[in-house]
PDB file of C-alpha atoms (C1' of nucleotides) in Angstrom:
ATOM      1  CA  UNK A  88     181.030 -61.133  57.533  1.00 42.00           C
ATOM      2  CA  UNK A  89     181.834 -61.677  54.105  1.00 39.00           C
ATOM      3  CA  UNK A  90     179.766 -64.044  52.621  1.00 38.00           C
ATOM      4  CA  UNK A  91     179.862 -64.144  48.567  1.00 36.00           C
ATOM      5  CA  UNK A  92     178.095 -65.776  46.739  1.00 33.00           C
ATOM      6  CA  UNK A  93     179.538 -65.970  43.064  1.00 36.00           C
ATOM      7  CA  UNK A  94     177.030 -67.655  41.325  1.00 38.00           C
ATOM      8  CA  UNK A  95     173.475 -66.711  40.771  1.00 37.00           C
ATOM      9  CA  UNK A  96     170.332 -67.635  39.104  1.00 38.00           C
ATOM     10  CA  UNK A  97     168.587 -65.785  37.045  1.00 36.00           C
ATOM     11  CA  UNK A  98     165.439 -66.046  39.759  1.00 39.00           C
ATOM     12  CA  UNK A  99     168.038 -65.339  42.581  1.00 39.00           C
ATOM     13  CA  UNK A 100     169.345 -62.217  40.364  1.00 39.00           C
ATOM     14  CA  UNK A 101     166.250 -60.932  40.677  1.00 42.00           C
ATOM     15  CA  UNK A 102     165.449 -61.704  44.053  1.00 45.00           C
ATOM     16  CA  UNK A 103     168.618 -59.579  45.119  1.00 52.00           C
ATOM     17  CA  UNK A 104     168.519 -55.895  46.061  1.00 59.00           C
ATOM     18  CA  UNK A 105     169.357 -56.239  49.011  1.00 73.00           C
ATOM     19  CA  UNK A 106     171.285 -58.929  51.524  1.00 82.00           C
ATOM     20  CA  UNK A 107     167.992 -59.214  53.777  1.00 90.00           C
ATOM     21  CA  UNK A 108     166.496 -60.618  50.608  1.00 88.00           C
ATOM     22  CA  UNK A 109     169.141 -62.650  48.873  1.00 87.00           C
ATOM     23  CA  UNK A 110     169.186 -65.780  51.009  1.00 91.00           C
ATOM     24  CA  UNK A 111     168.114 -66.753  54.166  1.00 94.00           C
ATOM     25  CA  UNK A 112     169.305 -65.430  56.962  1.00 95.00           C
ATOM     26  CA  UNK A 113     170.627 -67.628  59.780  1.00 95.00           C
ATOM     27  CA  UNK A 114     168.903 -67.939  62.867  1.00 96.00           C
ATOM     28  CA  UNK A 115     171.661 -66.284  64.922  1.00 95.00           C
ATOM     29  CA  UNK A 116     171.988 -63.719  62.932  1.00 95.00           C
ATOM     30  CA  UNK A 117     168.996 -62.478  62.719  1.00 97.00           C
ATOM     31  CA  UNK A 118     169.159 -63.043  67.045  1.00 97.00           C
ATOM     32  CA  UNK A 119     172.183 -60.948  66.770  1.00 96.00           C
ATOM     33  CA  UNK A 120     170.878 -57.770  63.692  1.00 97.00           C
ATOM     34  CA  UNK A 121     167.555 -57.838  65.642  1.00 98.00           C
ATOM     35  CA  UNK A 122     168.604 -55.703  69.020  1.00 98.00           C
ATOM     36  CA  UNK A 123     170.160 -53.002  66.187  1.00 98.00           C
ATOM     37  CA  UNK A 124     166.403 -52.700  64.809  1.00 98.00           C
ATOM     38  CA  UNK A 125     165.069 -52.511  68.022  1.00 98.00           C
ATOM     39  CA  UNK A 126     167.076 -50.013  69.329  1.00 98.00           C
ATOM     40  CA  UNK A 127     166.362 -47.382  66.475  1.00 98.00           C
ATOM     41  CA  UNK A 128     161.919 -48.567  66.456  1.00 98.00           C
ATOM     42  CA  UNK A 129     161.046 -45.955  68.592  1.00 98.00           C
ATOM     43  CA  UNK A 130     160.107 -42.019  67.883  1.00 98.00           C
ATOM     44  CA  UNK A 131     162.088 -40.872  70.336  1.00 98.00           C
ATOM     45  CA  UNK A 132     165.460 -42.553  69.746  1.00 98.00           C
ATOM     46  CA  UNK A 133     164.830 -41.971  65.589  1.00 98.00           C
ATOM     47  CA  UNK A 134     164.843 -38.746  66.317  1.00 98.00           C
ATOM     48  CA  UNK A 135     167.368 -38.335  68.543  1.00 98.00           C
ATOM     49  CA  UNK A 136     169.465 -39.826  66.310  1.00 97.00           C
ATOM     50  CA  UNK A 137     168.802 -38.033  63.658  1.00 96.00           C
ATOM     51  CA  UNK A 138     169.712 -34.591  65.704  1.00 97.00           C
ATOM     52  CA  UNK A 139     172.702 -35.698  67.061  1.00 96.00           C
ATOM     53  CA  UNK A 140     173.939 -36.117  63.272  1.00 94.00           C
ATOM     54  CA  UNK A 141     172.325 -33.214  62.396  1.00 92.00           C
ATOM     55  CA  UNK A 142     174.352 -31.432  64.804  1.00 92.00           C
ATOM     56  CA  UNK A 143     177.554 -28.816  64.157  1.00 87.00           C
ATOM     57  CA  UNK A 144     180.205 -31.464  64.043  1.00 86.00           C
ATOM     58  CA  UNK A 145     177.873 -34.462  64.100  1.00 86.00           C
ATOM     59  CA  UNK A 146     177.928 -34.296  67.694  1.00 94.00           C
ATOM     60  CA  UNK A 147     175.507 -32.831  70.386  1.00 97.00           C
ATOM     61  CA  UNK A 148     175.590 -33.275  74.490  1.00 97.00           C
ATOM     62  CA  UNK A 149     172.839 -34.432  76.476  1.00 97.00           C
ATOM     63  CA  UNK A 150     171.342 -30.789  77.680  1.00 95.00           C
ATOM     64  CA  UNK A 151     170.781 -30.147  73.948  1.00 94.00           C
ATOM     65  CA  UNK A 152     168.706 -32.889  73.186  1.00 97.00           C
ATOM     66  CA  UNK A 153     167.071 -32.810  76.468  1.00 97.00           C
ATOM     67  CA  UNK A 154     164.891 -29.682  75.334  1.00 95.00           C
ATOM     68  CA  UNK A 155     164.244 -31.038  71.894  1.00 96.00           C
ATOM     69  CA  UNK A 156     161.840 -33.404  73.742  1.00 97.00           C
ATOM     70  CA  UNK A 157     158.620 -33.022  76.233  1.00 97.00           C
ATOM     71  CA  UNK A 158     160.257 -35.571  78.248  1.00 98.00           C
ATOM     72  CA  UNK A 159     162.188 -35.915  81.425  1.00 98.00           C
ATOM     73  CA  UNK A 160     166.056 -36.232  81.498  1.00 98.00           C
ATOM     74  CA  UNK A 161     166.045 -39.658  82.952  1.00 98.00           C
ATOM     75  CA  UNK A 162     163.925 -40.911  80.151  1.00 98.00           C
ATOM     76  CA  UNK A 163     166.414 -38.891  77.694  1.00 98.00           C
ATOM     77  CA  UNK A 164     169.608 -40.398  79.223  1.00 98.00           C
ATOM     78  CA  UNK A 165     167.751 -43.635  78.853  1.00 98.00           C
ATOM     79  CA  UNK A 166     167.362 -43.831  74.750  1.00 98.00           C
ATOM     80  CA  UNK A 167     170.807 -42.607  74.327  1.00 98.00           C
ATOM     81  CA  UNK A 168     171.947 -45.388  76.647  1.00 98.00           C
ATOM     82  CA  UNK A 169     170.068 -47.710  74.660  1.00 98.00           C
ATOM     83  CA  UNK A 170     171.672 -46.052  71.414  1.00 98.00           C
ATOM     84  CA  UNK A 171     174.976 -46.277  72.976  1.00 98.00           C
ATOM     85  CA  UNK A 172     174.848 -50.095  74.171  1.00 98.00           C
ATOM     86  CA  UNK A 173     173.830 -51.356  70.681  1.00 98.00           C
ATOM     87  CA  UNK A 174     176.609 -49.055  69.148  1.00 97.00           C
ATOM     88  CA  UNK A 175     174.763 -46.809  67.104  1.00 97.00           C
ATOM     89  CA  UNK A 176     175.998 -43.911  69.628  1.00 98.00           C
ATOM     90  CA  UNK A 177     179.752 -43.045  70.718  1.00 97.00           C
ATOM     91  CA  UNK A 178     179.928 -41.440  73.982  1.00 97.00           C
ATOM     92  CA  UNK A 179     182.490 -38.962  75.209  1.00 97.00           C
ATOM     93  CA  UNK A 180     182.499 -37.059  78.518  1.00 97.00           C
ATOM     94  CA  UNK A 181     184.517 -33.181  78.322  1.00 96.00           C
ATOM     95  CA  UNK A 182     183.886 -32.290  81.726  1.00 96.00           C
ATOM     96  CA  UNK A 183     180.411 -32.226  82.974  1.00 97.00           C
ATOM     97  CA  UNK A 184     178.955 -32.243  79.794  1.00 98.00           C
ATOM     98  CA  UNK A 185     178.559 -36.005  77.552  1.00 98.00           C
ATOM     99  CA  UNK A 186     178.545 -35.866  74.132  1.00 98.00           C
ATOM    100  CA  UNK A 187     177.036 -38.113  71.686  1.00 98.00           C
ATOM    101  CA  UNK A 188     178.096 -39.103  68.089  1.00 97.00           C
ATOM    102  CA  UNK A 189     176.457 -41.053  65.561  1.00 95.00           C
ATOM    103  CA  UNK A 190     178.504 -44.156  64.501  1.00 95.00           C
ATOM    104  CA  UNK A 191     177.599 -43.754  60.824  1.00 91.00           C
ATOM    105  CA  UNK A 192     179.192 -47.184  60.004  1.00 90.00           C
ATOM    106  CA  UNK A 193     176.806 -49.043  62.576  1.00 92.00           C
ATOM    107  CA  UNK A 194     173.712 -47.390  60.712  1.00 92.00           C
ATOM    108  CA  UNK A 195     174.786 -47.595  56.795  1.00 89.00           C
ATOM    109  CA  UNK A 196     175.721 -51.296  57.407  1.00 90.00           C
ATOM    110  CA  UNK A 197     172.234 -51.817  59.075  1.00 92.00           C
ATOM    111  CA  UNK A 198     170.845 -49.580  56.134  1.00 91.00           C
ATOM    112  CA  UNK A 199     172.989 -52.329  53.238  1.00 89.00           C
ATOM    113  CA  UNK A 200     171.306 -54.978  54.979  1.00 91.00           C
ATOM    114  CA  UNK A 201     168.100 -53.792  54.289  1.00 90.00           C
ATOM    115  CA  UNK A 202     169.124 -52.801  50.607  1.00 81.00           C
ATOM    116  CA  UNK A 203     168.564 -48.801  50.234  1.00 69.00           C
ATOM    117  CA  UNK A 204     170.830 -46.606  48.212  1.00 70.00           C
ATOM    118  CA  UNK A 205     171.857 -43.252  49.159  1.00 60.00           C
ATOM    119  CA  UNK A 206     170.010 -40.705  46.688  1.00 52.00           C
TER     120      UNK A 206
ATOM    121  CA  UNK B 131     155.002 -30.622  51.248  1.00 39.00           C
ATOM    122  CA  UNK B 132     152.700 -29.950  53.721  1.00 37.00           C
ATOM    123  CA  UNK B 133     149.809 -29.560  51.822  1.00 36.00           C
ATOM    124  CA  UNK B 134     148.286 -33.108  53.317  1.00 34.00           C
ATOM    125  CA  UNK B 135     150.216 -35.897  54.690  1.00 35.00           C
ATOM    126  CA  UNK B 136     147.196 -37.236  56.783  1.00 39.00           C
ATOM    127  CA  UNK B 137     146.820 -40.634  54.992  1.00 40.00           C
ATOM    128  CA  UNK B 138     150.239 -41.913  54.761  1.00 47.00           C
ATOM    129  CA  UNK B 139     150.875 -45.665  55.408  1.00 53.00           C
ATOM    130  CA  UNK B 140     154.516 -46.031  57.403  1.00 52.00           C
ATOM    131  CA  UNK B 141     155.768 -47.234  53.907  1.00 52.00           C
ATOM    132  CA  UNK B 142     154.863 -44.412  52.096  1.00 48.00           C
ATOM    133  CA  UNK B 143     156.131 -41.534  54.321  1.00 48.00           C
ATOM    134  CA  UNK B 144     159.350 -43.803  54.058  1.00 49.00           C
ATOM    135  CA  UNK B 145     159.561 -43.676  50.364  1.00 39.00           C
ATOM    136  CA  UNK B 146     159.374 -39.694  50.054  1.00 36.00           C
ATOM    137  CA  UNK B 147     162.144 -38.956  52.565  1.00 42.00           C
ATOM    138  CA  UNK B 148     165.384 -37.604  53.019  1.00 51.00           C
ATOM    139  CA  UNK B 149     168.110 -40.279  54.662  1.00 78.00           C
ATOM    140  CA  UNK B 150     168.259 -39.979  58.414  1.00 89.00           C
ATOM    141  CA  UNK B 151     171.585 -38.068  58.874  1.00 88.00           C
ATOM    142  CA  UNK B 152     171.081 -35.342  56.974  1.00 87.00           C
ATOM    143  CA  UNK B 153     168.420 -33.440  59.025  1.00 90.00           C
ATOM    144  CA  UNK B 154     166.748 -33.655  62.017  1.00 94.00           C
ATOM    145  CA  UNK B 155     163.463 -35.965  61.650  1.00 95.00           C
ATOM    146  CA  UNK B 156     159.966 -34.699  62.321  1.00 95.00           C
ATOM    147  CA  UNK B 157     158.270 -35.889  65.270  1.00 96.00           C
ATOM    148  CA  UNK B 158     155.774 -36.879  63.479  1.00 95.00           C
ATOM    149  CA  UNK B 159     157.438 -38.279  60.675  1.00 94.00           C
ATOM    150  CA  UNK B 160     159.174 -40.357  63.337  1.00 97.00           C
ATOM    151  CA  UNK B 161     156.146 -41.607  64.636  1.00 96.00           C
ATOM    152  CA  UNK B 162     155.108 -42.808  61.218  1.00 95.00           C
ATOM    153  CA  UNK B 163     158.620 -44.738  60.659  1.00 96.00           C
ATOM    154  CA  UNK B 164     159.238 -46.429  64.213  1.00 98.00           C
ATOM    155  CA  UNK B 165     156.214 -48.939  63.135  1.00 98.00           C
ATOM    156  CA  UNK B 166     158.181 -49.984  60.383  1.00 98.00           C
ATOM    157  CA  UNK B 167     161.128 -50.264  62.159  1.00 98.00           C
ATOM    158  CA  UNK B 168     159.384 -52.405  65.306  1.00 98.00           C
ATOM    159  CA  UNK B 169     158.021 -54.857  62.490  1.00 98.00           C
ATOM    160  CA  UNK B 170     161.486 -55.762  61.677  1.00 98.00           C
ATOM    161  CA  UNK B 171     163.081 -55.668  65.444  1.00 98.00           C
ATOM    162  CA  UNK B 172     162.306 -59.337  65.831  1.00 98.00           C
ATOM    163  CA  UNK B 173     164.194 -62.102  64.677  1.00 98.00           C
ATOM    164  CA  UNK B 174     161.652 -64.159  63.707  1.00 98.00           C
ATOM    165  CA  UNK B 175     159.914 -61.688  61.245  1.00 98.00           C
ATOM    166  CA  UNK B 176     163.220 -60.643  60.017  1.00 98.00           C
ATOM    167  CA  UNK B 177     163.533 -64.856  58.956  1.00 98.00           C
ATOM    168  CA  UNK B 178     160.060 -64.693  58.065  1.00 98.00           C
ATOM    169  CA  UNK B 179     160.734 -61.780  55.567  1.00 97.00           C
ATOM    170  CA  UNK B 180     164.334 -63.775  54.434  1.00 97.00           C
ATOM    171  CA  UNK B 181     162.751 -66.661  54.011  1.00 97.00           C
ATOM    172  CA  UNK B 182     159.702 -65.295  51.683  1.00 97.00           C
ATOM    173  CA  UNK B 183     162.157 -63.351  49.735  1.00 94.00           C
ATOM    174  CA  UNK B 184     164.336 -66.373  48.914  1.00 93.00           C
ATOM    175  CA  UNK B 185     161.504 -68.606  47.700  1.00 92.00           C
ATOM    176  CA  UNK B 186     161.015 -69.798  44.645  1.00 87.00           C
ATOM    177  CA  UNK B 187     158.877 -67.138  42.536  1.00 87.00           C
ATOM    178  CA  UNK B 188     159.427 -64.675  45.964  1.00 87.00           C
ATOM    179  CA  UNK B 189     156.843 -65.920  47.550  1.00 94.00           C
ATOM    180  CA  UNK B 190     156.207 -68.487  49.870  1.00 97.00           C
ATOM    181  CA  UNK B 191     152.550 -70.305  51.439  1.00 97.00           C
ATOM    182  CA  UNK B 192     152.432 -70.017  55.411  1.00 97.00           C
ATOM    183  CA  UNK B 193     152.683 -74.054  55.051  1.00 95.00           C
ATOM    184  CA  UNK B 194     156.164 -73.712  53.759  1.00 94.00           C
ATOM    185  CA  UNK B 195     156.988 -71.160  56.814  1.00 97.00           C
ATOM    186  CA  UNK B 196     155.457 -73.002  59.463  1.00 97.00           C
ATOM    187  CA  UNK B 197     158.149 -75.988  59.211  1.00 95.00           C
ATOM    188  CA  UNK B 198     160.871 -73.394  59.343  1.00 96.00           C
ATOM    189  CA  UNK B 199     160.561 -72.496  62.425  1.00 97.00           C
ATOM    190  CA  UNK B 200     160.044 -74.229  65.747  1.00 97.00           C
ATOM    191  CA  UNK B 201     156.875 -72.102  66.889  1.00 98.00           C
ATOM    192  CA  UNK B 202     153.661 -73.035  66.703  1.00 98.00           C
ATOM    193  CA  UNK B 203     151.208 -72.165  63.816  1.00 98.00           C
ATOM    194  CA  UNK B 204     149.218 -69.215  65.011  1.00 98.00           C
ATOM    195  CA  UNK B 205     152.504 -67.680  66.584  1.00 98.00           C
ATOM    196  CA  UNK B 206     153.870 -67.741  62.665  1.00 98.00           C
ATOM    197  CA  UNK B 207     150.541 -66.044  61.428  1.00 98.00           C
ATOM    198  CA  UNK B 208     150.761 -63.492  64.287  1.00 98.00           C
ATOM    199  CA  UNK B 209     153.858 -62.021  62.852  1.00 98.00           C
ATOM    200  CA  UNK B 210     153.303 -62.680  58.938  1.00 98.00           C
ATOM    201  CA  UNK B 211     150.978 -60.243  60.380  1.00 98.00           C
ATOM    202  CA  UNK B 212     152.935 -57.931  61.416  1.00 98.00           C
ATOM    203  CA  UNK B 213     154.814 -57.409  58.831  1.00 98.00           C
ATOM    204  CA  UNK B 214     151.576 -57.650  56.369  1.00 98.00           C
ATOM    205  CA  UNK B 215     150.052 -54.627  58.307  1.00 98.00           C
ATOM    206  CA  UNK B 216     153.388 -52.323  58.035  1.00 98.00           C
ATOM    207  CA  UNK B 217     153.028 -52.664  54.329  1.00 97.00           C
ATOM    208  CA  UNK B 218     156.403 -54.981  53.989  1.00 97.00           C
ATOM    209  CA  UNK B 219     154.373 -58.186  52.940  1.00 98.00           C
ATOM    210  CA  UNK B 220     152.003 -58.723  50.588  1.00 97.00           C
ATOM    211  CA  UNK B 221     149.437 -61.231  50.762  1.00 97.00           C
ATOM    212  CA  UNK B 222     146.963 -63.686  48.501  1.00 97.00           C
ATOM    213  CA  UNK B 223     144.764 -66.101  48.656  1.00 97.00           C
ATOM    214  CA  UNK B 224     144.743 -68.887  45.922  1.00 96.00           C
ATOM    215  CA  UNK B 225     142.649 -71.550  47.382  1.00 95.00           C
ATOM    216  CA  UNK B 226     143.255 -72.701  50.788  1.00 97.00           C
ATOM    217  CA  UNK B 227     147.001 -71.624  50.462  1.00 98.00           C
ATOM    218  CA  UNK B 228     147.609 -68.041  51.466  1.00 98.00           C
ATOM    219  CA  UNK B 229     151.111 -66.776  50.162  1.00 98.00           C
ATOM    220  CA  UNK B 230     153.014 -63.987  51.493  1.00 98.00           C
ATOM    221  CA  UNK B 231     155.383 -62.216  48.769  1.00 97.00           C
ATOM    222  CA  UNK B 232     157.947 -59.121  50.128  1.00 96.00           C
ATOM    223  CA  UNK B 233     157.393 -55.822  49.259  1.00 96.00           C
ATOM    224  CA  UNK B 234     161.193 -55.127  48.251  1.00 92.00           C
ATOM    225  CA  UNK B 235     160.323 -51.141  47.882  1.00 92.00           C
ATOM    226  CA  UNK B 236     159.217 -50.787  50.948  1.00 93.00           C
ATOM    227  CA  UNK B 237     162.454 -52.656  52.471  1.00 93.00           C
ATOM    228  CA  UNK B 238     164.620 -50.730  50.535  1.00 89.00           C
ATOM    229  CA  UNK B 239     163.299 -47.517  51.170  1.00 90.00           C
ATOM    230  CA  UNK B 240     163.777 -48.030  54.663  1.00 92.00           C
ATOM    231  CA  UNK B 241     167.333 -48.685  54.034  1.00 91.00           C
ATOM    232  CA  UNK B 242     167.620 -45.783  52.290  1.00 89.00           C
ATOM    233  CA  UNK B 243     166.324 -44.095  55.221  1.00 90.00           C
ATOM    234  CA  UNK B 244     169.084 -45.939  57.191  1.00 89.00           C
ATOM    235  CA  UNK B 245     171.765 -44.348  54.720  1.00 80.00           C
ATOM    236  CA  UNK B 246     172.658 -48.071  53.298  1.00 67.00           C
ATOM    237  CA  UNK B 247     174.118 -48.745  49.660  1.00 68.00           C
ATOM    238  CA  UNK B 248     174.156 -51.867  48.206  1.00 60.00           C
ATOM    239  CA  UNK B 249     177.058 -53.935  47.847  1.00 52.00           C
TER     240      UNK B 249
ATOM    241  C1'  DT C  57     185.318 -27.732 101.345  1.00 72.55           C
ATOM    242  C1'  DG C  58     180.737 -26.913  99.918  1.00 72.55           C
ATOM    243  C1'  DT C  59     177.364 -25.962  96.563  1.00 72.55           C
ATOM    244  C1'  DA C  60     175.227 -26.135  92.093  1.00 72.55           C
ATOM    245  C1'  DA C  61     174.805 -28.037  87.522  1.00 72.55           C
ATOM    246  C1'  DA C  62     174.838 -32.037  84.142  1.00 72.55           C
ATOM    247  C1'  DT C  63     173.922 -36.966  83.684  1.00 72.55           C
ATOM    248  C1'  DA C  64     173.115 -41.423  85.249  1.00 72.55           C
ATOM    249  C1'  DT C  65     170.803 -44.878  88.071  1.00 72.55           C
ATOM    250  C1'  DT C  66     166.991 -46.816  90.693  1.00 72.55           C
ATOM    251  C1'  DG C  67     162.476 -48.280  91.518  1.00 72.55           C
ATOM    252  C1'  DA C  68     157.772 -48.178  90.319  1.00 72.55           C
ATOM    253  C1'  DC C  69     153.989 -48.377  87.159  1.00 72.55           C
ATOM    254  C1'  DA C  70     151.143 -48.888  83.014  1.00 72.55           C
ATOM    255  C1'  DT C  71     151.286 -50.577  78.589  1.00 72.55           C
ATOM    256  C1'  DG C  72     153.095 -53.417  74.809  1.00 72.55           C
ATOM    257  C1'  DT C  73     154.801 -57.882  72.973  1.00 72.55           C
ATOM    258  C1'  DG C  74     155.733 -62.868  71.953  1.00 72.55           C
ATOM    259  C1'  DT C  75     154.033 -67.128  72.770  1.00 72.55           C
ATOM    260  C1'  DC C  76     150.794 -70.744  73.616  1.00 72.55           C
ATOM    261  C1'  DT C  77     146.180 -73.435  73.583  1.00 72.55           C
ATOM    262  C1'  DA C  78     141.658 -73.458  72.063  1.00 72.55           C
ATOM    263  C1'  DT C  79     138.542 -72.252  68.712  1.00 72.55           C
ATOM    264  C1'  DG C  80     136.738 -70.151  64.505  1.00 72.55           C
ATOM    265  C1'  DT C  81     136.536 -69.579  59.349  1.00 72.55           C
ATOM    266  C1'  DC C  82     137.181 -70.659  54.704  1.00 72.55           C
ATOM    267  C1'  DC C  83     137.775 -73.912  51.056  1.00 72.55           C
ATOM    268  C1'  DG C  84     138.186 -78.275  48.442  1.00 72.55           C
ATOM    269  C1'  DT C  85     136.739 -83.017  48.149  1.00 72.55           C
ATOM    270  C1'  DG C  86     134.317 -87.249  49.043  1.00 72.55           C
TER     271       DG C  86
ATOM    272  C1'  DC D 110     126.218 -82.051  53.079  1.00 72.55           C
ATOM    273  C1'  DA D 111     129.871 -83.385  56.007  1.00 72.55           C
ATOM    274  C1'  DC D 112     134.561 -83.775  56.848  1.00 72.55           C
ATOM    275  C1'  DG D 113     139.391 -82.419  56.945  1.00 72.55           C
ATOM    276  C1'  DG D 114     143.110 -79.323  56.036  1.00 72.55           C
ATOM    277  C1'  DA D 115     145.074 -74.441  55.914  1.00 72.55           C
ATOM    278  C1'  DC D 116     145.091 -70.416  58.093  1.00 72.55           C
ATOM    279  C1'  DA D 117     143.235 -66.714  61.281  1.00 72.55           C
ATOM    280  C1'  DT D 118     141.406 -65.009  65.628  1.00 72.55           C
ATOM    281  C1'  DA D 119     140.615 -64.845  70.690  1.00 72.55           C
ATOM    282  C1'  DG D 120     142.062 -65.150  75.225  1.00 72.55           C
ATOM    283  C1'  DA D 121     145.598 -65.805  78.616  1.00 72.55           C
ATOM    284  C1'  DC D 122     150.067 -65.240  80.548  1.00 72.55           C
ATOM    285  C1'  DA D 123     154.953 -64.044  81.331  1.00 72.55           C
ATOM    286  C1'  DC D 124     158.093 -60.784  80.173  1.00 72.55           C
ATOM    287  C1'  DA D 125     159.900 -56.485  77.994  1.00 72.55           C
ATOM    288  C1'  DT D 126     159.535 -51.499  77.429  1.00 72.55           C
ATOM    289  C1'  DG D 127     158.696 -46.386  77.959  1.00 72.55           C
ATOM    290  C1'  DT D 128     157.964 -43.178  81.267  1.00 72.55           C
ATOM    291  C1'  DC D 129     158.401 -40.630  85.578  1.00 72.55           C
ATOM    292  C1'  DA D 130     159.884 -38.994  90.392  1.00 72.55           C
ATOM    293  C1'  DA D 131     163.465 -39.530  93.503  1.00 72.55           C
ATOM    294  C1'  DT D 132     168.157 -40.090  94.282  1.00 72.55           C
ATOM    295  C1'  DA D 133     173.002 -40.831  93.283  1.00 72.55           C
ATOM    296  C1'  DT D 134     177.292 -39.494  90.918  1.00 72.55           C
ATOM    297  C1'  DT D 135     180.517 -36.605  88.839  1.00 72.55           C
ATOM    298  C1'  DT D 136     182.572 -32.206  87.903  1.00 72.55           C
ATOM    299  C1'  DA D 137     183.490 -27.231  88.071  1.00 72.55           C
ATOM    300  C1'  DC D 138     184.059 -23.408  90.739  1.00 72.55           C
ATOM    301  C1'  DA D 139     183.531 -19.972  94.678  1.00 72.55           C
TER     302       DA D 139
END
DNA sequence: TGTAAATATTGACATGTGTCTATGTCCGTG
DNA sequence: CACGGACATAGACACATGTCAATATTTACA
């Protein structure tokens, strides 16, 4: 967190659109940014992603999603996990039924890092 | 839309869409993006990338990477790669030196994508 | 209490991935 | 032309990953 860096070259003004390309990243952090980018490169989890946000009230439960997809339930439950463990998911059980929510913060940050603006 | 997006790199279906939130994501569009998204979900390339960005001129020879890192040669080439084939580096030849330079629109399109601003 | 529905977990399998050593290719120089 | 240096490719191997069927777990409700 919170690394500025005041004073910049005219080569390293250029260079900069976005923190990814503005200096090197560390070795541990790119250990630690890596799992994030894992976690959303795959078809599946992109899109279930993007339909949980795209969802009345940003969130959507588990049998929802489930028939968005040709797949089994297991194999469902299984991206969301992995959504969920790297924190790009909250999870919230209302009786039988789990509900996901996209942590917006997790994905914008990852989205900074890589240097896009929001049209 | 729709009247051809057969031939689309990963890159360029990137740089024509909406952010990620804001509706659900085409399966196939998905498809198209994960790619993109697996070139970076390694902390190695995501150095690699760094690295080439930060160089003098933005571009760096695969002699200057190769010390970086504590892997051997062909496991550096391997994932310059990578990322060359995704469309996020760019590549010449000048002599026996073979310089990588980052494709910054592609990266930031992505982050776009991802819903990130720049700081 | 018992049954059914919604999710998660387990175990298995095929495929993908990161790394290495060994070798090939291209280029400049003597 | 031959040699050496820079980089790529090929093959091998251990490990990770996506998927499924089977089973467990949790909860509501009759």
């Amino acid at each position: 967190m919170s690394m500025s860096l005041p004073l910049l070259t005219p080569t390293e003004t250029v260079a900069c659109c976005s923190p990814l390309l503005k200096q090197p990243i560390g070795a541990d952090e790119a250990i630690r940014i890596a799992p994030l980018l894992k976690a959303l490169a795959d078809p599946v989890r992109l899109r279930l992603l993007s339909l949980v946000a795209s969802h009345a009230d940003q969130e959507a439960c588990v049998c929802d999603l489930n028939d968005a997809f040709d797949l089994s339930q297991p194999t469902i439950s299984h991206h969301l996990k992995v959504l969920h463990e790297v924190g790009l998911l909250d999870r919230s059980k209302r009786g039988v039924w789990v509900y996901y929510r996209v942590r917006a913060e997790a994905l914008s940050a990852l989205g900074t890092l890589l240097g896009g603006v929001v049209a």
